Amino acid sequence: MSDKILVIGELRDDEVRNVSYEAIAAAKKIDHNAEIVGLLIGSGDIESQGQSLIAYGADRVIVVSHDNLKTYTSEGYGQAVMEVVNNESPTGIVMGHTSIGKDLTPKIASKLNTGLVSDVVDIEDDGVFVRPIYSGKAFEKKVITDGITFITIRPNNIPALEKDGSRSGEVSSVDVNITDLRTVIKDVIRKASEGVDLSEANVIVAGGRGVKSADGFKPLYELAEVLGGAVGASRGACDADYCDYALQIGQTGKVVTPDLYIAVGISGAIQHLAGMSNSKVIVAINKDPESNIFNVADYGIVGDLFEVIPLLIEEIKKVKVTV
Amino acid sequence: MNIYVLLKKTFDTEEKITVSGGRIEDDSAEFIINPYDEYAVEEAIVQRDEHGGEVTVVTVGDEESEKQLRTALAMGADKAVLINTEEDIENGDQYTTAKILEAFFEDKEVDLILAGNVAIDEASGQVGPRLAALLDIPYVSTITSLKIDDDTASIEKDVEGDVEIIETSLPLLVTCQQGLNEPRYPSLPGIMKAKKKPLEEIEIDDLDLDEDDVEAKTKTVEVYLPPEKEAGKILEGEPADQVKELVSLLKNEKKVL
Ligand SMILES: Cc1cc2nc3c(=O)[nH]c(=O)nc-3n(C[C@H](O)[C@H](O)[C@H](O)COP(=O)(O)OP(=O)(O)OC[C@H]3O[C@@H](n4cnc5c(N)ncnc54)[C@H](O)[C@@H]3O)c2cc1C
């Protein structure tokens, strides 16, 4: 029997999330010769999104659309995935380590009596999976000793393949009876930063208590905008009500791995570092040269953020214009 | 209400991590209740005080976990159970833990199970949802609010910063996220009382399980520390010059602009 890896894709505002494309690349890293089957779950006409999974490397896509799948519930999505898994008998499953991925995959693993390696940041040959432990202070390599290969991947760590619009593949729809949902979503309140999603952002400008007020965050939004990035925050800033907890980065907030992380007026407490220290390039702007954040930063500017940020915005605008 | 809390001991957050012999050195480490499990203990106590009933804290661990169970009792939990796997299981994973808990809950009447949404050491976040699936009860992860009215639970769930308002039914398993509550510190009378509260210790044998029934499906083959980061570069000069240099470094050296 040849190998087949199921990639559970995710839609956000009816568009495929980037991490789902990364999951396809991860599936190929697990096994180059496997058939990659994408899966999209939702309601309404989502079949049209299937083609984009193919452009990013899936060989075939299955779509499950049902009124009861409009918003994610573990029960509804669980039924849909199990139906597809039972039909397809994949040898592997890959999904993003997102809010939905974290919630859904342990349930599926439990139903299938399998292991699950979650929050994978790298895949080595021979099925060795790398993941951070102890809030990123250490790493472990894991293998699967029994059952199918089942992993979730951290967004922004395994690059997606180049998009190839000329690829073709079948997008088929599967009818699933979604019944007896004991859990009902009554409402969704959108609080997360508008526009760019923090966990998938390539650039993050994060503000701390040093920003001093909600108004003080405005220049940070401006900087994020010229960089095409998102705004995040320390818990210090959230606790002080300068911004919503939705922006919190750290051990109890979001874990992010952008290409560029600019920490503004953040002291660099261990709980904050837990969420961002694996960013590729870290810049710290802080007026206290003794701040712990400088120990993890690649580049540091010791200075007053209210002076530095406007200068930085101007300078970046200049280089952006010249490219 | 029969309320259960799944609890795990973890390294103190501030603890420096060292690796020796391919594993995390833990001989001299300070251990705490996993911070997210503290939210679970607190919420269990609050719910019990409102609805009556009993809070039982359960851990799958070793002899040393007794200390964290006592702390939970001192906070106000009524009973504790240590499922001691020290003798029987060398390398368990989340499959192992969930299977053991399933066996533990087999003969229990359960209304509510609370767990942390993730343990800050291995950070799998699997045990809660896995257990709920095995017990075939609904679960909601990363909750920030819980209101129970008879058999109905109204929940706020943190979804990457957005909030979902969810309605579901008991019996139920939830995993707790920051924002749910402020965990209390054990009071002195609480600590005194905790010494007399029941702490039952069982082994997997007592659950009619043996090692093979719960054998892990995954294995850790290596543990290592990330390469020590080179000291960063503190830029110098007038702010305008620093900013110029920074932008040039980001663009030309690091190629992130
Ligand atoms: C269980 C637990 C979980 C936690 N989880 C998290 C988490 O997920 N995320 C998180 O971030 N924290 C978390 N914390 C909190 C953490 O310990 C720190 O309290 C918090 O990160 C501090 O935020 P801060 O750096 O913004 O504030 P502060 O520590 O107050 O630092 C403010 C910084 O701003 C600088 N500054 C002030 N004015 C200026 C200026 N004009 N220009 C430039 N710099 C200036 C100061 O020099 C200082 O370094 C947690 C704590 C606990 C106990």
PDB file of C-alpha atoms in Angstrom, chain A residues 10 12 17 71-72 74-75 97-100 102-111 113-119 124 128 130-147 182-193 197 199 203 227 235 239 244-248 250-254 259-260 262 270-271 277-283 285 289 294-303 307-308 311-313 315-316 318-320 322-323, chain B residues 10-17 19 24 26 31 34-36 39 92-95 98-99 117-142 155-169 171-172 175 177-179 182 213 215-227 229-251 253-257:
ATOM      1  CA  GLU A  10      -8.047  25.556   7.907  1.00  0.00           C
ATOM      2  CA  ARG A  12     -10.233  31.827   8.131  1.00  0.00           C
ATOM      3  CA  ARG A  17      -4.644  29.924   6.247  1.00  0.00           C
ATOM      4  CA  THR A  71     -17.915  27.456  13.114  1.00  0.00           C
ATOM      5  CA  TYR A  72     -15.513  24.979  14.578  1.00  0.00           C
ATOM      6  CA  SER A  74     -14.596  19.577  18.288  1.00  0.00           C
ATOM      7  CA  GLU A  75     -17.637  17.371  17.850  1.00  0.00           C
ATOM      8  CA  HIS A  97      -0.722  23.932  15.657  1.00  0.00           C
ATOM      9  CA  THR A  98      -3.401  26.588  15.798  1.00  0.00           C
ATOM     10  CA  SER A  99      -6.290  27.080  18.156  1.00  0.00           C
ATOM     11  CA  ILE A 100      -8.334  24.602  16.121  1.00  0.00           C
ATOM     12  CA  LYS A 102      -4.619  22.065  19.240  1.00  0.00           C
ATOM     13  CA  ASP A 103      -8.242  21.380  20.096  1.00  0.00           C
ATOM     14  CA  LEU A 104      -9.095  18.885  17.373  1.00  0.00           C
ATOM     15  CA  THR A 105      -6.041  16.687  16.863  1.00  0.00           C
ATOM     16  CA  PRO A 106      -5.845  15.119  20.343  1.00  0.00           C
ATOM     17  CA  LYS A 107      -9.446  13.999  19.913  1.00  0.00           C
ATOM     18  CA  ILE A 108      -8.714  12.419  16.542  1.00  0.00           C
ATOM     19  CA  ALA A 109      -5.551  10.797  17.901  1.00  0.00           C
ATOM     20  CA  SER A 110      -7.563   9.407  20.764  1.00  0.00           C
ATOM     21  CA  LYS A 111     -10.247   7.993  18.447  1.00  0.00           C
ATOM     22  CA  ASN A 113      -5.582   5.103  19.295  1.00  0.00           C
ATOM     23  CA  THR A 114      -2.458   6.777  17.988  1.00  0.00           C
ATOM     24  CA  GLY A 115       0.275   9.049  19.191  1.00  0.00           C
ATOM     25  CA  LEU A 116       0.516  12.692  18.220  1.00  0.00           C
ATOM     26  CA  VAL A 117       3.578  14.892  18.116  1.00  0.00           C
ATOM     27  CA  SER A 118       2.381  18.454  18.486  1.00  0.00           C
ATOM     28  CA  ASP A 119       3.947  21.867  17.871  1.00  0.00           C
ATOM     29  CA  GLU A 124      14.401  15.705   9.867  1.00  0.00           C
ATOM     30  CA  VAL A 128      12.394  12.733  13.431  1.00  0.00           C
ATOM     31  CA  VAL A 130      11.807  18.647  16.478  1.00  0.00           C
ATOM     32  CA  ARG A 131       9.727  20.576  19.003  1.00  0.00           C
ATOM     33  CA  PRO A 132      10.415  23.162  21.684  1.00  0.00           C
ATOM     34  CA  ILE A 133       9.864  22.228  25.329  1.00  0.00           C
ATOM     35  CA  TYR A 134      10.114  24.178  28.574  1.00  0.00           C
ATOM     36  CA  SER A 135       8.802  27.319  26.872  1.00  0.00           C
ATOM     37  CA  GLY A 136      11.485  27.215  24.222  1.00  0.00           C
ATOM     38  CA  LYS A 137      14.320  26.898  26.709  1.00  0.00           C
ATOM     39  CA  ALA A 138      15.067  23.433  25.331  1.00  0.00           C
ATOM     40  CA  PHE A 139      14.188  21.246  22.352  1.00  0.00           C
ATOM     41  CA  GLU A 140      13.357  17.588  21.949  1.00  0.00           C
ATOM     42  CA  LYS A 141      13.450  15.215  19.007  1.00  0.00           C
ATOM     43  CA  LYS A 142      10.602  12.763  18.842  1.00  0.00           C
ATOM     44  CA  VAL A 143       9.792   9.725  16.790  1.00  0.00           C
ATOM     45  CA  ILE A 144       6.557   7.836  16.428  1.00  0.00           C
ATOM     46  CA  THR A 145       6.918   4.254  17.577  1.00  0.00           C
ATOM     47  CA  ASP A 146       3.476   2.888  16.799  1.00  0.00           C
ATOM     48  CA  GLY A 147       0.620   3.821  14.477  1.00  0.00           C
ATOM     49  CA  ARG A 182     -23.700  18.839  22.330  1.00  0.00           C
ATOM     50  CA  THR A 183     -21.637  22.003  21.958  1.00  0.00           C
ATOM     51  CA  VAL A 184     -23.095  25.073  20.296  1.00  0.00           C
ATOM     52  CA  ILE A 185     -21.288  28.292  19.383  1.00  0.00           C
ATOM     53  CA  LYS A 186     -23.639  31.129  20.266  1.00  0.00           C
ATOM     54  CA  ASP A 187     -21.474  34.016  19.228  1.00  0.00           C
ATOM     55  CA  VAL A 188     -17.966  34.993  18.244  1.00  0.00           C
ATOM     56  CA  ILE A 189     -16.524  38.280  19.424  1.00  0.00           C
ATOM     57  CA  ARG A 190     -13.665  39.454  17.267  1.00  0.00           C
ATOM     58  CA  LYS A 191     -10.999  41.083  19.374  1.00  0.00           C
ATOM     59  CA  ALA A 192      -7.768  39.962  17.783  1.00  0.00           C
ATOM     60  CA  SER A 193      -5.803  42.578  15.902  1.00  0.00           C
ATOM     61  CA  ASP A 197      -2.835  37.436  12.242  1.00  0.00           C
ATOM     62  CA  SER A 199       0.699  33.797  14.933  1.00  0.00           C
ATOM     63  CA  VAL A 203       6.866  41.029  11.288  1.00  0.00           C
ATOM     64  CA  LEU A 227       6.322  46.905   7.736  1.00  0.00           C
ATOM     65  CA  ARG A 235       1.292  41.164  29.564  1.00  0.00           C
ATOM     66  CA  ASP A 239      -2.632  44.351  32.387  1.00  0.00           C
ATOM     67  CA  ASP A 244      -6.506  43.941  24.485  1.00  0.00           C
ATOM     68  CA  TYR A 245      -5.324  40.614  25.920  1.00  0.00           C
ATOM     69  CA  ALA A 246      -5.797  39.274  22.417  1.00  0.00           C
ATOM     70  CA  LEU A 247      -2.407  40.812  21.633  1.00  0.00           C
ATOM     71  CA  GLN A 248      -0.497  39.204  24.478  1.00  0.00           C
ATOM     72  CA  GLY A 250       4.317  34.944  25.902  1.00  0.00           C
ATOM     73  CA  GLN A 251       3.917  31.881  27.980  1.00  0.00           C
ATOM     74  CA  THR A 252       0.256  32.527  28.653  1.00  0.00           C
ATOM     75  CA  GLY A 253      -0.326  34.449  25.448  1.00  0.00           C
ATOM     76  CA  LYS A 254       0.589  33.633  21.905  1.00  0.00           C
ATOM     77  CA  ASP A 259      11.160  36.870  10.813  1.00  0.00           C
ATOM     78  CA  LEU A 260      11.398  40.175  12.629  1.00  0.00           C
ATOM     79  CA  ILE A 262      10.600  44.508  17.442  1.00  0.00           C
ATOM     80  CA  ILE A 270      11.112  35.164  31.161  1.00  0.00           C
ATOM     81  CA  GLN A 271       7.376  34.651  30.561  1.00  0.00           C
ATOM     82  CA  SER A 277      12.615  34.192  21.797  1.00  0.00           C
ATOM     83  CA  ASN A 278      12.619  31.885  18.781  1.00  0.00           C
ATOM     84  CA  SER A 279      11.888  34.768  16.410  1.00  0.00           C
ATOM     85  CA  LYS A 280      14.471  34.939  13.666  1.00  0.00           C
ATOM     86  CA  VAL A 281      15.665  38.518  14.201  1.00  0.00           C
ATOM     87  CA  ILE A 282      14.917  40.415  17.401  1.00  0.00           C
ATOM     88  CA  VAL A 283      15.239  44.167  17.806  1.00  0.00           C
ATOM     89  CA  ILE A 285      14.122  49.437  21.872  1.00  0.00           C
ATOM     90  CA  PRO A 289      20.501  49.439  28.957  1.00  0.00           C
ATOM     91  CA  PHE A 294      18.895  43.091  25.270  1.00  0.00           C
ATOM     92  CA  ASN A 295      20.160  39.601  26.158  1.00  0.00           C
ATOM     93  CA  VAL A 296      18.015  38.033  23.459  1.00  0.00           C
ATOM     94  CA  ALA A 297      18.025  40.889  20.954  1.00  0.00           C
ATOM     95  CA  ASP A 298      20.141  40.811  17.813  1.00  0.00           C
ATOM     96  CA  TYR A 299      20.130  44.589  17.708  1.00  0.00           C
ATOM     97  CA  GLY A 300      19.416  46.992  20.497  1.00  0.00           C
ATOM     98  CA  ILE A 301      18.674  50.667  20.588  1.00  0.00           C
ATOM     99  CA  VAL A 302      19.015  52.246  24.002  1.00  0.00           C
ATOM    100  CA  GLY A 303      16.702  55.196  23.897  1.00  0.00           C
ATOM    101  CA  GLU A 307      11.756  59.488  19.952  1.00  0.00           C
ATOM    102  CA  VAL A 308      12.999  56.351  18.222  1.00  0.00           C
ATOM    103  CA  LEU A 311      12.466  58.118  13.279  1.00  0.00           C
ATOM    104  CA  LEU A 312      12.257  54.436  12.502  1.00  0.00           C
ATOM    105  CA  ILE A 313       8.984  54.881  10.630  1.00  0.00           C
ATOM    106  CA  GLU A 315      13.670  55.600   7.775  1.00  0.00           C
ATOM    107  CA  ILE A 316      11.754  52.478   6.817  1.00  0.00           C
ATOM    108  CA  LYS A 318      12.598  55.683   2.759  1.00  0.00           C
ATOM    109  CA  VAL A 319      14.006  52.215   2.095  1.00  0.00           C
ATOM    110  CA  LYS A 320      10.605  50.844   1.188  1.00  0.00           C
ATOM    111  CA  THR A 322      13.643  52.789  -2.964  1.00  0.00           C
ATOM    112  CA  VAL A 323      13.005  49.063  -3.448  1.00  0.00           C
TER     113      VAL A 323
ATOM    114  CA  THR B  10       6.156  21.227  36.380  1.00  0.00           C
ATOM    115  CA  PHE B  11       9.454  23.017  36.669  1.00  0.00           C
ATOM    116  CA  ASP B  12       9.287  26.414  38.239  1.00  0.00           C
ATOM    117  CA  THR B  13       9.118  28.925  35.401  1.00  0.00           C
ATOM    118  CA  GLU B  14      12.232  30.753  36.492  1.00  0.00           C
ATOM    119  CA  GLU B  15      14.266  27.557  36.659  1.00  0.00           C
ATOM    120  CA  LYS B  16      17.329  27.414  34.435  1.00  0.00           C
ATOM    121  CA  ILE B  17      17.306  24.347  32.243  1.00  0.00           C
ATOM    122  CA  VAL B  19      20.608  18.821  30.080  1.00  0.00           C
ATOM    123  CA  ILE B  24      16.535  17.528  31.481  1.00  0.00           C
ATOM    124  CA  ASP B  26      15.771  17.811  37.503  1.00  0.00           C
ATOM    125  CA  PHE B  31       8.662  22.200  41.155  1.00  0.00           C
ATOM    126  CA  ASN B  34       1.624  23.756  36.363  1.00  0.00           C
ATOM    127  CA  PRO B  35       0.453  27.413  36.229  1.00  0.00           C
ATOM    128  CA  TYR B  36      -2.557  26.612  34.017  1.00  0.00           C
ATOM    129  CA  TYR B  39      -6.528  28.172  37.208  1.00  0.00           C
ATOM    130  CA  GLY B  92       4.977   7.381  28.967  1.00  0.00           C
ATOM    131  CA  ASP B  93       3.480   9.904  26.586  1.00  0.00           C
ATOM    132  CA  GLN B  94       0.114  11.664  26.374  1.00  0.00           C
ATOM    133  CA  TYR B  95      -1.491   8.484  25.091  1.00  0.00           C
ATOM    134  CA  ALA B  98      -4.964   9.643  28.936  1.00  0.00           C
ATOM    135  CA  LYS B  99      -5.391   5.861  28.996  1.00  0.00           C
ATOM    136  CA  ASN B 117      -4.839  24.024  28.645  1.00  0.00           C
ATOM    137  CA  VAL B 118      -1.192  23.096  28.387  1.00  0.00           C
ATOM    138  CA  ALA B 119       1.647  22.056  30.676  1.00  0.00           C
ATOM    139  CA  ILE B 120       4.529  24.459  30.486  1.00  0.00           C
ATOM    140  CA  ASP B 121       7.150  21.705  30.348  1.00  0.00           C
ATOM    141  CA  GLU B 122       6.228  19.373  27.501  1.00  0.00           C
ATOM    142  CA  ALA B 123       3.540  21.654  26.164  1.00  0.00           C
ATOM    143  CA  SER B 124       1.480  19.024  24.377  1.00  0.00           C
ATOM    144  CA  GLY B 125      -1.969  20.163  25.487  1.00  0.00           C
ATOM    145  CA  GLN B 126      -3.277  16.736  24.586  1.00  0.00           C
ATOM    146  CA  VAL B 127      -4.301  15.054  27.784  1.00  0.00           C
ATOM    147  CA  GLY B 128      -7.554  16.934  28.424  1.00  0.00           C
ATOM    148  CA  PRO B 129      -9.082  16.561  24.937  1.00  0.00           C
ATOM    149  CA  ARG B 130      -7.853  12.979  24.674  1.00  0.00           C
ATOM    150  CA  LEU B 131      -9.472  12.050  27.960  1.00  0.00           C
ATOM    151  CA  ALA B 132     -12.768  13.708  27.009  1.00  0.00           C
ATOM    152  CA  ALA B 133     -12.792  11.736  23.764  1.00  0.00           C
ATOM    153  CA  LEU B 134     -12.141   8.495  25.626  1.00  0.00           C
ATOM    154  CA  LEU B 135     -14.913   9.239  28.118  1.00  0.00           C
ATOM    155  CA  ASP B 136     -17.154  10.470  25.290  1.00  0.00           C
ATOM    156  CA  ILE B 137     -18.051  13.731  27.003  1.00  0.00           C
ATOM    157  CA  PRO B 138     -17.959  17.206  25.414  1.00  0.00           C
ATOM    158  CA  TYR B 139     -14.920  19.362  26.011  1.00  0.00           C
ATOM    159  CA  VAL B 140     -13.979  22.981  25.471  1.00  0.00           C
ATOM    160  CA  SER B 141     -10.357  24.075  25.616  1.00  0.00           C
ATOM    161  CA  THR B 142      -8.789  27.417  26.600  1.00  0.00           C
ATOM    162  CA  ILE B 155     -18.489  29.241  28.391  1.00  0.00           C
ATOM    163  CA  GLU B 156     -16.209  31.877  26.969  1.00  0.00           C
ATOM    164  CA  LYS B 157     -13.369  30.381  24.991  1.00  0.00           C
ATOM    165  CA  ASP B 158     -10.213  32.182  23.919  1.00  0.00           C
ATOM    166  CA  VAL B 159      -9.594  31.519  20.236  1.00  0.00           C
ATOM    167  CA  GLU B 160      -6.312  33.139  19.369  1.00  0.00           C
ATOM    168  CA  GLY B 161      -7.523  36.326  20.968  1.00  0.00           C
ATOM    169  CA  ASP B 162     -11.108  36.208  19.728  1.00  0.00           C
ATOM    170  CA  VAL B 163     -13.794  35.095  22.155  1.00  0.00           C
ATOM    171  CA  GLU B 164     -16.346  32.391  21.407  1.00  0.00           C
ATOM    172  CA  ILE B 165     -19.506  32.174  23.478  1.00  0.00           C
ATOM    173  CA  ILE B 166     -20.331  28.514  23.796  1.00  0.00           C
ATOM    174  CA  GLU B 167     -23.164  26.556  25.296  1.00  0.00           C
ATOM    175  CA  THR B 168     -22.769  22.915  26.177  1.00  0.00           C
ATOM    176  CA  SER B 169     -23.905  20.312  28.670  1.00  0.00           C
ATOM    177  CA  PRO B 171     -20.729  16.113  32.141  1.00  0.00           C
ATOM    178  CA  LEU B 172     -18.030  18.228  30.616  1.00  0.00           C
ATOM    179  CA  THR B 175      -9.129  23.271  29.887  1.00  0.00           C
ATOM    180  CA  GLN B 177      -6.601  29.627  30.053  1.00  0.00           C
ATOM    181  CA  GLN B 178      -5.164  32.709  31.677  1.00  0.00           C
ATOM    182  CA  GLY B 179      -7.940  35.202  32.427  1.00  0.00           C
ATOM    183  CA  GLU B 182      -6.888  34.664  39.850  1.00  0.00           C
ATOM    184  CA  ASP B 213      -1.904  -1.516  27.928  1.00  0.00           C
ATOM    185  CA  GLU B 215       2.644   1.762  26.184  1.00  0.00           C
ATOM    186  CA  ALA B 216       3.607   5.076  24.634  1.00  0.00           C
ATOM    187  CA  LYS B 217       3.116   5.660  20.905  1.00  0.00           C
ATOM    188  CA  THR B 218       5.916   8.211  20.661  1.00  0.00           C
ATOM    189  CA  LYS B 219       9.424   8.388  21.986  1.00  0.00           C
ATOM    190  CA  THR B 220      11.833  11.195  22.750  1.00  0.00           C
ATOM    191  CA  VAL B 221      15.189  10.381  21.205  1.00  0.00           C
ATOM    192  CA  GLU B 222      17.085  13.518  22.070  1.00  0.00           C
ATOM    193  CA  VAL B 223      16.824  16.558  24.324  1.00  0.00           C
ATOM    194  CA  TYR B 224      19.103  19.520  23.803  1.00  0.00           C
ATOM    195  CA  LEU B 225      19.515  23.190  24.533  1.00  0.00           C
ATOM    196  CA  PRO B 226      19.349  25.719  21.725  1.00  0.00           C
ATOM    197  CA  PRO B 227      22.722  27.117  20.722  1.00  0.00           C
ATOM    198  CA  LYS B 229      22.816  33.190  21.301  1.00  0.00           C
ATOM    199  CA  GLU B 230      25.647  35.514  20.435  1.00  0.00           C
ATOM    200  CA  ALA B 231      25.439  38.730  22.325  1.00  0.00           C
ATOM    201  CA  GLY B 232      23.399  41.194  20.346  1.00  0.00           C
ATOM    202  CA  LYS B 233      24.723  44.430  18.983  1.00  0.00           C
ATOM    203  CA  ILE B 234      23.828  47.575  20.867  1.00  0.00           C
ATOM    204  CA  LEU B 235      23.836  50.411  18.366  1.00  0.00           C
ATOM    205  CA  GLU B 236      25.506  53.693  19.174  1.00  0.00           C
ATOM    206  CA  GLY B 237      25.389  57.345  18.291  1.00  0.00           C
ATOM    207  CA  GLU B 238      22.551  59.817  17.950  1.00  0.00           C
ATOM    208  CA  PRO B 239      19.091  58.245  17.750  1.00  0.00           C
ATOM    209  CA  ALA B 240      18.812  59.174  14.065  1.00  0.00           C
ATOM    210  CA  ASP B 241      22.109  57.450  13.289  1.00  0.00           C
ATOM    211  CA  GLN B 242      21.159  54.378  15.293  1.00  0.00           C
ATOM    212  CA  VAL B 243      17.916  54.097  13.395  1.00  0.00           C
ATOM    213  CA  LYS B 244      19.715  54.452  10.060  1.00  0.00           C
ATOM    214  CA  GLU B 245      22.179  51.758  10.967  1.00  0.00           C
ATOM    215  CA  LEU B 246      19.414  49.494  12.241  1.00  0.00           C
ATOM    216  CA  VAL B 247      17.407  49.743   9.055  1.00  0.00           C
ATOM    217  CA  SER B 248      20.475  49.119   6.964  1.00  0.00           C
ATOM    218  CA  LEU B 249      21.397  46.033   9.016  1.00  0.00           C
ATOM    219  CA  LEU B 250      17.876  44.659   8.813  1.00  0.00           C
ATOM    220  CA  LYS B 251      17.768  45.222   5.095  1.00  0.00           C
ATOM    221  CA  GLU B 253      22.566  41.852   6.581  1.00  0.00           C
ATOM    222  CA  LYS B 254      19.484  40.061   7.870  1.00  0.00           C
ATOM    223  CA  LYS B 255      17.366  40.616   4.774  1.00  0.00           C
ATOM    224  CA  VAL B 256      14.134  40.923   6.714  1.00  0.00           C
ATOM    225  CA  LEU B 257      12.987  44.237   5.254  1.00  0.00           C
TER     226      LEU B 257
END
